[in-house]
Each structure stands twice: as structure tokens, then as C-alpha cells.
PDB file of C-alpha atoms in Angstrom:
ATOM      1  CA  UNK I   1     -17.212  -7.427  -9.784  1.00 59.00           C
ATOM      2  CA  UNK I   2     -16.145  -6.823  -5.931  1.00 70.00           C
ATOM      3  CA  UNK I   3     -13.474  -4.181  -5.397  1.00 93.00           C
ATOM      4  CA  UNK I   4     -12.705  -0.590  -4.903  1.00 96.00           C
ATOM      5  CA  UNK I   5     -13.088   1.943  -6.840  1.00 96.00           C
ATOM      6  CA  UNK I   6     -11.046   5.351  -6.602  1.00 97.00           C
ATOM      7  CA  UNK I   7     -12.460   8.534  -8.441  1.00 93.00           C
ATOM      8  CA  UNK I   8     -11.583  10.394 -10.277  1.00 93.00           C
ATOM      9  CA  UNK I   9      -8.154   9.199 -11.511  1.00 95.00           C
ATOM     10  CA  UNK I  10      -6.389  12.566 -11.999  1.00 95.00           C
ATOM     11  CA  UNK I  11      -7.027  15.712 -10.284  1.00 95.00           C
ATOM     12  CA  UNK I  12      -6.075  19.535 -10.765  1.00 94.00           C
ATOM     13  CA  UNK I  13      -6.021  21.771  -8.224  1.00 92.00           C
ATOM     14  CA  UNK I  14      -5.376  25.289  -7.373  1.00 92.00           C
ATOM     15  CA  UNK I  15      -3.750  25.882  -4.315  1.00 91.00           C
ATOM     16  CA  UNK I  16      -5.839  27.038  -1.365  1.00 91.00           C
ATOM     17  CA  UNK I  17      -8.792  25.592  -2.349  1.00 92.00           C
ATOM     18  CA  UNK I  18     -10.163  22.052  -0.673  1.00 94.00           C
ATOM     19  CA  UNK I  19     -10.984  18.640  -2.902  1.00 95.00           C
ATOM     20  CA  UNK I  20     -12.320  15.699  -1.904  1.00 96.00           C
ATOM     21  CA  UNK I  21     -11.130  12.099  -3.098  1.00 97.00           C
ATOM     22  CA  UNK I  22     -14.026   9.932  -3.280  1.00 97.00           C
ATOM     23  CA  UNK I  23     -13.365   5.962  -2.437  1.00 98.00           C
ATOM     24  CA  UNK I  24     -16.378   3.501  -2.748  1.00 97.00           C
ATOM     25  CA  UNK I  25     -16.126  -0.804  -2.124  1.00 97.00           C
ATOM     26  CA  UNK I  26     -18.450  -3.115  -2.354  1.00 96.00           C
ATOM     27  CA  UNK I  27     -16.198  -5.682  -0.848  1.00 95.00           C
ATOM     28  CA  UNK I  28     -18.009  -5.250   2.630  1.00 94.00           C
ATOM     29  CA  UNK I  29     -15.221  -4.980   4.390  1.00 95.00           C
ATOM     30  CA  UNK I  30     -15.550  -2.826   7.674  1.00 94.00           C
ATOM     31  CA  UNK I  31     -11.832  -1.738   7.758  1.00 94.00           C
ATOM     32  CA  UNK I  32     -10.733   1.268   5.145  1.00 96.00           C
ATOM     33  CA  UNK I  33      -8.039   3.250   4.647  1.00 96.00           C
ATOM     34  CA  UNK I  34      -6.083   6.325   3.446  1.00 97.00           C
ATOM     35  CA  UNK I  35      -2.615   6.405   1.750  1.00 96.00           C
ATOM     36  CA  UNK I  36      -0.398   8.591   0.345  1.00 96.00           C
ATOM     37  CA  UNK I  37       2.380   7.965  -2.071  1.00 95.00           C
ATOM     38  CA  UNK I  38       5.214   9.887  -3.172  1.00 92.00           C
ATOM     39  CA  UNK I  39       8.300   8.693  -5.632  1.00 84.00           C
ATOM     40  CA  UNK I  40      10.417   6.874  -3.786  1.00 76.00           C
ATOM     41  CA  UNK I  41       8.569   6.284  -0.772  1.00 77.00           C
ATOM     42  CA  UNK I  42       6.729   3.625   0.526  1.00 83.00           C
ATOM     43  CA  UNK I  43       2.836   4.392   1.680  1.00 92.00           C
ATOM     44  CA  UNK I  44       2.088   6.540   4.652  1.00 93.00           C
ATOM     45  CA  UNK I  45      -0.783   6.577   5.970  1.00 94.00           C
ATOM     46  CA  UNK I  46      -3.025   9.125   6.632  1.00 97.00           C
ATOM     47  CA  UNK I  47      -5.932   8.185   8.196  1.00 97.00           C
ATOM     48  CA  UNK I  48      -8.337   4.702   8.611  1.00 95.00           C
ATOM     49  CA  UNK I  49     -11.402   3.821   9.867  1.00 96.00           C
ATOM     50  CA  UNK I  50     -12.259   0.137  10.897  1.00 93.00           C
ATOM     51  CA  UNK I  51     -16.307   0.798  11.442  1.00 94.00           C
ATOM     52  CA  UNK I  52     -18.860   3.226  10.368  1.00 95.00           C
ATOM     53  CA  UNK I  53     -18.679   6.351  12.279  1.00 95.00           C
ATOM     54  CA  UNK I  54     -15.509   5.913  13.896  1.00 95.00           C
ATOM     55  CA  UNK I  55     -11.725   6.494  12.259  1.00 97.00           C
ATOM     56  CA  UNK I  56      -8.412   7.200  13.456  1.00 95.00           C
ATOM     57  CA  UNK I  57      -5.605   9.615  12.579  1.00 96.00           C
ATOM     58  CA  UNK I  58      -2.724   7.813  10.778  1.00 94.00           C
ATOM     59  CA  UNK I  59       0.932   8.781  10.241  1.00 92.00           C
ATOM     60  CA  UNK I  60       0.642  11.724   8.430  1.00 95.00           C
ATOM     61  CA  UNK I  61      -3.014  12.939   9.458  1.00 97.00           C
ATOM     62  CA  UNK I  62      -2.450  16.621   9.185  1.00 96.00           C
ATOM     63  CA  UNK I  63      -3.681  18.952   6.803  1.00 96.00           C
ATOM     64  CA  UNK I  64      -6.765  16.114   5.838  1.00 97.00           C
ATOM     65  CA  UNK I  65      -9.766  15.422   7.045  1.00 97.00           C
ATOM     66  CA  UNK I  66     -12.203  12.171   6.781  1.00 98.00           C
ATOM     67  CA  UNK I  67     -15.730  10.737   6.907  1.00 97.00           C
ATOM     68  CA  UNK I  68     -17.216   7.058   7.276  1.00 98.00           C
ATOM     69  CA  UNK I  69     -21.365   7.718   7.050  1.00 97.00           C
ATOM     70  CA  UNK I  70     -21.305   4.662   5.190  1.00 97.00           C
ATOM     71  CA  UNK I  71     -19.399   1.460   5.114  1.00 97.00           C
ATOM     72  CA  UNK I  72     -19.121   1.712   1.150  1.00 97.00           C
ATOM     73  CA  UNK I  73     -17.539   5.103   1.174  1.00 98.00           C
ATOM     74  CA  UNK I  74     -14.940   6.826   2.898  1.00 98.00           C
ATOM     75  CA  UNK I  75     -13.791   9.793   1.243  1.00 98.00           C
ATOM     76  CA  UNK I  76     -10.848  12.153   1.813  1.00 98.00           C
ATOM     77  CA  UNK I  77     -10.363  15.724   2.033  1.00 97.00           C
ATOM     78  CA  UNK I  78      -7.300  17.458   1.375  1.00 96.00           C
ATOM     79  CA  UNK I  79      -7.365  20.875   2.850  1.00 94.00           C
ATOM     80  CA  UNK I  80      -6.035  24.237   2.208  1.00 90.00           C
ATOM     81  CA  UNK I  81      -3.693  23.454   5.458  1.00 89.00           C
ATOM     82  CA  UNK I  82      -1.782  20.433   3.886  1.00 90.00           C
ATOM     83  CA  UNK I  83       1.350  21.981   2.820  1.00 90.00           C
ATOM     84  CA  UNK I  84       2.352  19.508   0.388  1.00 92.00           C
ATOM     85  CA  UNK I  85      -0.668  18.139  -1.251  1.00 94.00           C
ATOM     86  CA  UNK I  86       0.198  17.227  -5.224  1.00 96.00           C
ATOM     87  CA  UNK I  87       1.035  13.151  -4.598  1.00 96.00           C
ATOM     88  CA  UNK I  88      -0.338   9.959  -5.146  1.00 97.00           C
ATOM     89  CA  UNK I  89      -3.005   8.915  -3.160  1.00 98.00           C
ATOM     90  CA  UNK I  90      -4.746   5.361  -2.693  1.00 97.00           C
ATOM     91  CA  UNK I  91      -7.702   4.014  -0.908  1.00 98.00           C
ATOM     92  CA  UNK I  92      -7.666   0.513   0.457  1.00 96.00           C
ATOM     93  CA  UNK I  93     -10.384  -1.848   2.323  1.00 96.00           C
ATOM     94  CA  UNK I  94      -9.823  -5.358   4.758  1.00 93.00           C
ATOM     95  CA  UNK I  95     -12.204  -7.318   5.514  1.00 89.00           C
ATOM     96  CA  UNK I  96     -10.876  -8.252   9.182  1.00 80.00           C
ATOM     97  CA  UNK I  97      -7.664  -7.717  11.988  1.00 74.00           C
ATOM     98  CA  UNK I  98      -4.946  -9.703   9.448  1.00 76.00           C
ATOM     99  CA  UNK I  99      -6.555  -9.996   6.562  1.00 85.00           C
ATOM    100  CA  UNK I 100      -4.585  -8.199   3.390  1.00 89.00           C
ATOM    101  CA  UNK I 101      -5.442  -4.717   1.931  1.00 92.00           C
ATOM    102  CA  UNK I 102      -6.843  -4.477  -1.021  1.00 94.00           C
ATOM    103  CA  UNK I 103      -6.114  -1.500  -2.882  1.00 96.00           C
ATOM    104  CA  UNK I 104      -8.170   0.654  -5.532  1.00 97.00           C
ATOM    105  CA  UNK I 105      -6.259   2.153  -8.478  1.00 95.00           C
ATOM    106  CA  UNK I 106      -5.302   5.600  -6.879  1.00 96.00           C
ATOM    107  CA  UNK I 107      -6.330   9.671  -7.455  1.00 97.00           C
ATOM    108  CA  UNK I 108      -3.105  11.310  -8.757  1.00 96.00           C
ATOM    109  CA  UNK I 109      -3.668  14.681  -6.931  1.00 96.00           C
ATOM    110  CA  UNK I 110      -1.538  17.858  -8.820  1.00 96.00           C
ATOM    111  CA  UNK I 111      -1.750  21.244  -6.915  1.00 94.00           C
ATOM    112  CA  UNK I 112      -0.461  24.053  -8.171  1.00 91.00           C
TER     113      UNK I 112
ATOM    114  CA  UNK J   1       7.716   3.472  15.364  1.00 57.00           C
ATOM    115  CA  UNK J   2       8.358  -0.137  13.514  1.00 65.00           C
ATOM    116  CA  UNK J   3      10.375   0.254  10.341  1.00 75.00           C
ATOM    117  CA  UNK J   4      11.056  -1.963   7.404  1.00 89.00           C
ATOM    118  CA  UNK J   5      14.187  -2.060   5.431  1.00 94.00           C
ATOM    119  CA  UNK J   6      13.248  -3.010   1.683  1.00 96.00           C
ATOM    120  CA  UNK J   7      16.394  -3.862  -0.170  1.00 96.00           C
ATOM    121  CA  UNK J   8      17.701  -3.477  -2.906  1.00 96.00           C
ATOM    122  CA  UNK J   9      16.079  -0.290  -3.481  1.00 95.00           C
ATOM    123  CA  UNK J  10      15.883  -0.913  -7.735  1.00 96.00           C
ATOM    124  CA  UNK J  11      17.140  -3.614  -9.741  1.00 96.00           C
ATOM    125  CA  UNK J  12      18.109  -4.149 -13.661  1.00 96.00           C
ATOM    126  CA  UNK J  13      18.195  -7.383 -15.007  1.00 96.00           C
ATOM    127  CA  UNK J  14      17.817  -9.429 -17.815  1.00 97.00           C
ATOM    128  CA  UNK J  15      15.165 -11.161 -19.157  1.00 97.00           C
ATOM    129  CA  UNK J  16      15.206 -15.155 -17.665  1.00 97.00           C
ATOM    130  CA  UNK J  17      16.926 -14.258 -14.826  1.00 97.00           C
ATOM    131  CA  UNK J  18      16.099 -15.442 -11.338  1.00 97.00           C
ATOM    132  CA  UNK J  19      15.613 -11.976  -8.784  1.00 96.00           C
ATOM    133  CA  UNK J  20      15.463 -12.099  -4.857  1.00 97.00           C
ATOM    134  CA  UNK J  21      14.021  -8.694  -2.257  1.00 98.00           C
ATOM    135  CA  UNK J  22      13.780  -8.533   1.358  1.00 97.00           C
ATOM    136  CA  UNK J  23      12.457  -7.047   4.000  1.00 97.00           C
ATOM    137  CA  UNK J  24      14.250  -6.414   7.668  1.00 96.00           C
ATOM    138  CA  UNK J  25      12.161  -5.278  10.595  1.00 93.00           C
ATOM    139  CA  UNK J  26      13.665  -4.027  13.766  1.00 89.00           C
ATOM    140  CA  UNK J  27      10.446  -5.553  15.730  1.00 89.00           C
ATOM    141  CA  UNK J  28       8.825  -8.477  15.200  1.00 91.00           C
ATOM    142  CA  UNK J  29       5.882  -9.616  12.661  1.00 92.00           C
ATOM    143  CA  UNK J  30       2.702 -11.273  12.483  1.00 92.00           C
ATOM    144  CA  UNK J  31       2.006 -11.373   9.377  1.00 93.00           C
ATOM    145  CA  UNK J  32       4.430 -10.489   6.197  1.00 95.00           C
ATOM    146  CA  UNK J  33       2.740  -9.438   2.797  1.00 96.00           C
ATOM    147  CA  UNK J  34       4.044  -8.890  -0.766  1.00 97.00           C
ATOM    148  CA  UNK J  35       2.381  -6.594  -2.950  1.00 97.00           C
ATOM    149  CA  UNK J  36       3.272  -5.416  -6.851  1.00 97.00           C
ATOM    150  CA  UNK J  37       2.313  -2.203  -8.190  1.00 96.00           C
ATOM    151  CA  UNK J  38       2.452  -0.817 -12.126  1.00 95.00           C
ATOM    152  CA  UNK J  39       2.943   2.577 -12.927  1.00 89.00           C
ATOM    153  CA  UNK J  40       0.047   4.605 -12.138  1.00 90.00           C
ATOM    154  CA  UNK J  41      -2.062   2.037 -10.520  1.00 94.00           C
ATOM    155  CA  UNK J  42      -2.882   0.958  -7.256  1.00 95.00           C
ATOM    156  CA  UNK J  43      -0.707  -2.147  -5.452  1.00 96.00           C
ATOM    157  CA  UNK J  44      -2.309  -5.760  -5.863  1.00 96.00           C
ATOM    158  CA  UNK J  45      -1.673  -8.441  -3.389  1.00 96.00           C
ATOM    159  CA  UNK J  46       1.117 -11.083  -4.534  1.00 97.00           C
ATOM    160  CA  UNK J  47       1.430 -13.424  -1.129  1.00 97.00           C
ATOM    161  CA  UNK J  48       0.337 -13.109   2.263  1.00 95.00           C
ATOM    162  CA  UNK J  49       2.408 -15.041   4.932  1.00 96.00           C
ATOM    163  CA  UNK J  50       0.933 -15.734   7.852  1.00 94.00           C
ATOM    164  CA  UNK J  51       3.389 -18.245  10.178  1.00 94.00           C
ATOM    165  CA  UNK J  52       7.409 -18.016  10.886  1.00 95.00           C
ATOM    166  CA  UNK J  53       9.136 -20.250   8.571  1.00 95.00           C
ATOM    167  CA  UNK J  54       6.113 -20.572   6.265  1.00 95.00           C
ATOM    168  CA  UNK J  55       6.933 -20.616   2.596  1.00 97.00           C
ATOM    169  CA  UNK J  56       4.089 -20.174  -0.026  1.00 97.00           C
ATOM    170  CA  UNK J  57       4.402 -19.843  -4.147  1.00 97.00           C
ATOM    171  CA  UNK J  58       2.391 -18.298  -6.608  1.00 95.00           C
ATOM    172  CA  UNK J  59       3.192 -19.296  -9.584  1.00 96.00           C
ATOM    173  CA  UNK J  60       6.985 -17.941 -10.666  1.00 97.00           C
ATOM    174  CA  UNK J  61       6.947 -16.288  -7.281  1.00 98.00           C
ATOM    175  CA  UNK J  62       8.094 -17.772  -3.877  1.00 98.00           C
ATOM    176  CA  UNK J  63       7.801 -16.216  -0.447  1.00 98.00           C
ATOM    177  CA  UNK J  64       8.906 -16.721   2.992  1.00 97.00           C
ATOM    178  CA  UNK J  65       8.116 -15.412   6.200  1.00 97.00           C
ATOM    179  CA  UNK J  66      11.680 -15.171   8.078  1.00 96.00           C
ATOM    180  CA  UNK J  67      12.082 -17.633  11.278  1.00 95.00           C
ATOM    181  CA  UNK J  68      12.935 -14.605  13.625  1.00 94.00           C
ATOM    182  CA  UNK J  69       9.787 -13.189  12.208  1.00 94.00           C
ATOM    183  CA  UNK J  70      11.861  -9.990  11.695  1.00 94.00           C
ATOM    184  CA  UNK J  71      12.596 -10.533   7.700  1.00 96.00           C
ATOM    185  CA  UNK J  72      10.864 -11.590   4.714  1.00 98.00           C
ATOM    186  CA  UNK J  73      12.011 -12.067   1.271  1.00 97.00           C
ATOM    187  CA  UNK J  74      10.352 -12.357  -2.085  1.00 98.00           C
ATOM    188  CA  UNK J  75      11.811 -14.774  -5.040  1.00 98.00           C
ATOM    189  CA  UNK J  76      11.042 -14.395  -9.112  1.00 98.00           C
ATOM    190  CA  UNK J  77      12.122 -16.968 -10.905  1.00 97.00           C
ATOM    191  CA  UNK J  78      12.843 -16.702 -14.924  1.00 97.00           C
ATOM    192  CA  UNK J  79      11.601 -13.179 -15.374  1.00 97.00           C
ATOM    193  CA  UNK J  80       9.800 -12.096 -17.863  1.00 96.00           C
ATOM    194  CA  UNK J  81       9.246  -8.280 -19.192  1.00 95.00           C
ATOM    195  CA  UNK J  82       5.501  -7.894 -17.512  1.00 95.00           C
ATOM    196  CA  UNK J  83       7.599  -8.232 -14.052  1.00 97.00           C
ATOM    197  CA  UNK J  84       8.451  -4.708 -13.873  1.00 97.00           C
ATOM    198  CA  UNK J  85       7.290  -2.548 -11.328  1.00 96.00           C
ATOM    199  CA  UNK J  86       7.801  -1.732  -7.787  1.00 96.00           C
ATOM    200  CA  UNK J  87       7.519  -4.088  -5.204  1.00 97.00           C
ATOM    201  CA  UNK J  88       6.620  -3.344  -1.608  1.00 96.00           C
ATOM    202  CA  UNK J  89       6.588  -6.220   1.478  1.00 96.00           C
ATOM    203  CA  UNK J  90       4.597  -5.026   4.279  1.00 95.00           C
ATOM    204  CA  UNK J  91       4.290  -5.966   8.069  1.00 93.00           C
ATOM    205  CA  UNK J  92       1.525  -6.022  10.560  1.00 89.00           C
ATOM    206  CA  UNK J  93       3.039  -6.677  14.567  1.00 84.00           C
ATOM    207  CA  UNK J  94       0.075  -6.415  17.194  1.00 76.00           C
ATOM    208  CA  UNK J  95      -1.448  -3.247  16.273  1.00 72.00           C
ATOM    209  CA  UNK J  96      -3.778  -2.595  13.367  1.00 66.00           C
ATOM    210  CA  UNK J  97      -1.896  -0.725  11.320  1.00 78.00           C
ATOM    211  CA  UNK J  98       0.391  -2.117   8.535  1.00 87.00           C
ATOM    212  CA  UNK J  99       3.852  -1.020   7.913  1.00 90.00           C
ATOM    213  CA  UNK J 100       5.044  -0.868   4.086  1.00 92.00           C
ATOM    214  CA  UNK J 101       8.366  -1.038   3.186  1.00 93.00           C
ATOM    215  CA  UNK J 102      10.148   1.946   0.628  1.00 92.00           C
ATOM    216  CA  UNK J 103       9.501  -0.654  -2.194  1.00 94.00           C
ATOM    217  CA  UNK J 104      11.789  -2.397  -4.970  1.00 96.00           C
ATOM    218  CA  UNK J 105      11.697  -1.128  -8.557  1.00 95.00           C
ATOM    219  CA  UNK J 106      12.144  -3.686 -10.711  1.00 97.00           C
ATOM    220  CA  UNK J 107      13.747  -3.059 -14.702  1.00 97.00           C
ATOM    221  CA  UNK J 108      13.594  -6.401 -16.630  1.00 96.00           C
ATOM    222  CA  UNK J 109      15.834  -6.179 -19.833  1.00 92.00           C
ATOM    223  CA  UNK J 110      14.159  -8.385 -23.145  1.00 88.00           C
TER     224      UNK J 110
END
């Protein structure tokens, strides 16, 4: 089955240390992207790349850091400098300009 | 930046009953999308509008993208309990980037 997958699904952290949210698709869509969610809000996002090797800072950039070696994968690291890291974050993928995101099922990201 | 107003911000209703969202932009849209999300999962695709005045279904669920291309709304018709969740519309203008709107929670009463 085509889609995205998120891993892993809930994550423990203690505070000062670095972890990486891994996001894989086998949709082969050039375009993913970085989101985070908190209650209440709608998505921000935080960074997206639309081709291998290349991304952009989104929204709410600082504090994380990205990669895009391959088109599958584009994983997310939430540094020691983020102030506010425990939220909900989700990876999504399009396969062109204005076509929809499609969404994998989200890390849940506690820091303490 | 663009900016959507999602409204109302949660609802409670009863089971059967008919529910209507929207979404108000202060700039205008190319393309307007509706997206549901359950608790603890990620947000899955509902309708994606593509033309001003367009109005597409899916199944129980009716869409249109707003003539001014600055509004959207979303339509449920006869609820039913596995309708709960939160409901987010979403605009794209000329630029890559999508905007999401704060979302609609949505309580449906058996």
C-alpha cells in the first residue's frame, strides 16, 4: 500500500538532548513537508522541501533542522534550541504545485 | 501573512442532525481543501475544490468553494457518531505553501 509512514508514534525525551522524527513515502511524490500541531491550533509549518537536496524554512523553522538525501525520506530534527518542543508533529507528501497533502499518522513528541 | 478564519471553533450536536463549517480568507484562493482528523492520528483528505463556485460531494458530505474565492464551507448531512473529530479547511493562493485553518471539533451526541 502507497502512503506515508511516520515513526515512531510516541516519543520521550529529556530536555537538552536532540531526536530525530523519521518520515518515509512511497507515494513518489517530490514535495514533503513538516508540521507541527498543538491543541487548539491549526498546523504550522516548519519546514518543506519540494525536491531532493533542496528545502525551505517554513513558519516556525527555528529550533529544527532538516534533510532530503532521498525523495522517500525526509526526516526532522528537533534540537536542544527549540524552546517548546513536546507537540504533535506530522509529516505530509504532494505529488505536484495543487495537488492535496497527504498526511502520515503523526510522532507525538513529550519533552520533559 | 494569509489567514483563515475556521468557524465555529467546536460544535455539539445530536445524532441525525445536519452540521455546516466555514472558512473566511482575507486574500484570495486557488484551491480550498477539507480535511478530517481523529484523535491521535494524522488528517485525511475529505474534498479538494479546485474552481470558484464549484460544489463537489462525497458521500454525506458537500463542499463548496466560495464565489469570491475568499470562503469555503463544509456540509454533513444526518450525522452519525463516527463524525467526530476536528475538521480543518485549508487554502493554497499563488505560493506553495498551504494555509490551514484553527480547525472545527466536532461532538456528535447518539
Amino acid at each position: 500500500d502507497g502512503g506515508i509512514t511516520q515513526s515512531p508514534k510516541y516519543l520521550f525525551r529529556k530536555e537538552g538532548q536532540n531526536v530525530t522524527l523519521s518520515c518515509e513515502q512511497n507515494l513518489n511524490h517530490d514535495a514533503m513537508y513538516w508540521y507541527r500541531q498543538d491543541p487548539g491550533q491549526g498546523l504550522r509549518l516548519i519546514y518543506y522541501s519540494q525536491i531532493v537536496n533542496d528545502f525551505q524554512k517554513g513558519d516556525i523553522a527555528e529550533g529544527y533542522s532538516v534533510s532530503r538525501e532521498k525523495k522517500e525520506s525526509f526526516p526532522l530534527t528537533v534540537t536542544s534550541a527549540q524552546k517548546n518542543p513536546t507537540a504533535f508533529y506530522l509529516c505530509a507528501s504532494s505529488g505536484g504545485r495543487h495537488s492535496p497533502l497527504h498526511f502520515g499518522n503523526g510522532t507525538r513528541l513529550t519533552v520533559t | 501573512g494569509q489567514q483563515l478564519n475556521q468557524s465555529p471553533q467546536s460544535m455539539f450536536i445530536q445524532e441525525g442532525e445536519d452540521v455546516s463549517m466555514n472558512c473566511t480568507s482575507s486574500s484570495i484562493f486557488n484551491t480550498w481543501l477539507w480535511y478530517k482528523q481523529d484523535p491521535g492520528e494524522g488528517p485525511v483528505l475529505l474534498i479538494a475544490l479546485y474552481k470558484a463556485g464549484e460544489l463537489t460531494s462525497n458521500g454525506r458530505l458537500t463542499a463548496q468553494f466560495g464565489i469570491t474565492r475568499k470562503d469555503s464551507f463544509l456540509n454533513i448531512s444526518a450525522s452519525i457518531p463516527s463524525d467526530v473529530g476536528i475538521y480543518f479547511c485549508a487554502g493554497q493562493g499563488g505560493s506553495e505553501k498551504l494555509v490551514f485553518g484553527k480547525g472545527t471539533k466536532l461532538t456528535v451526541n447518539p
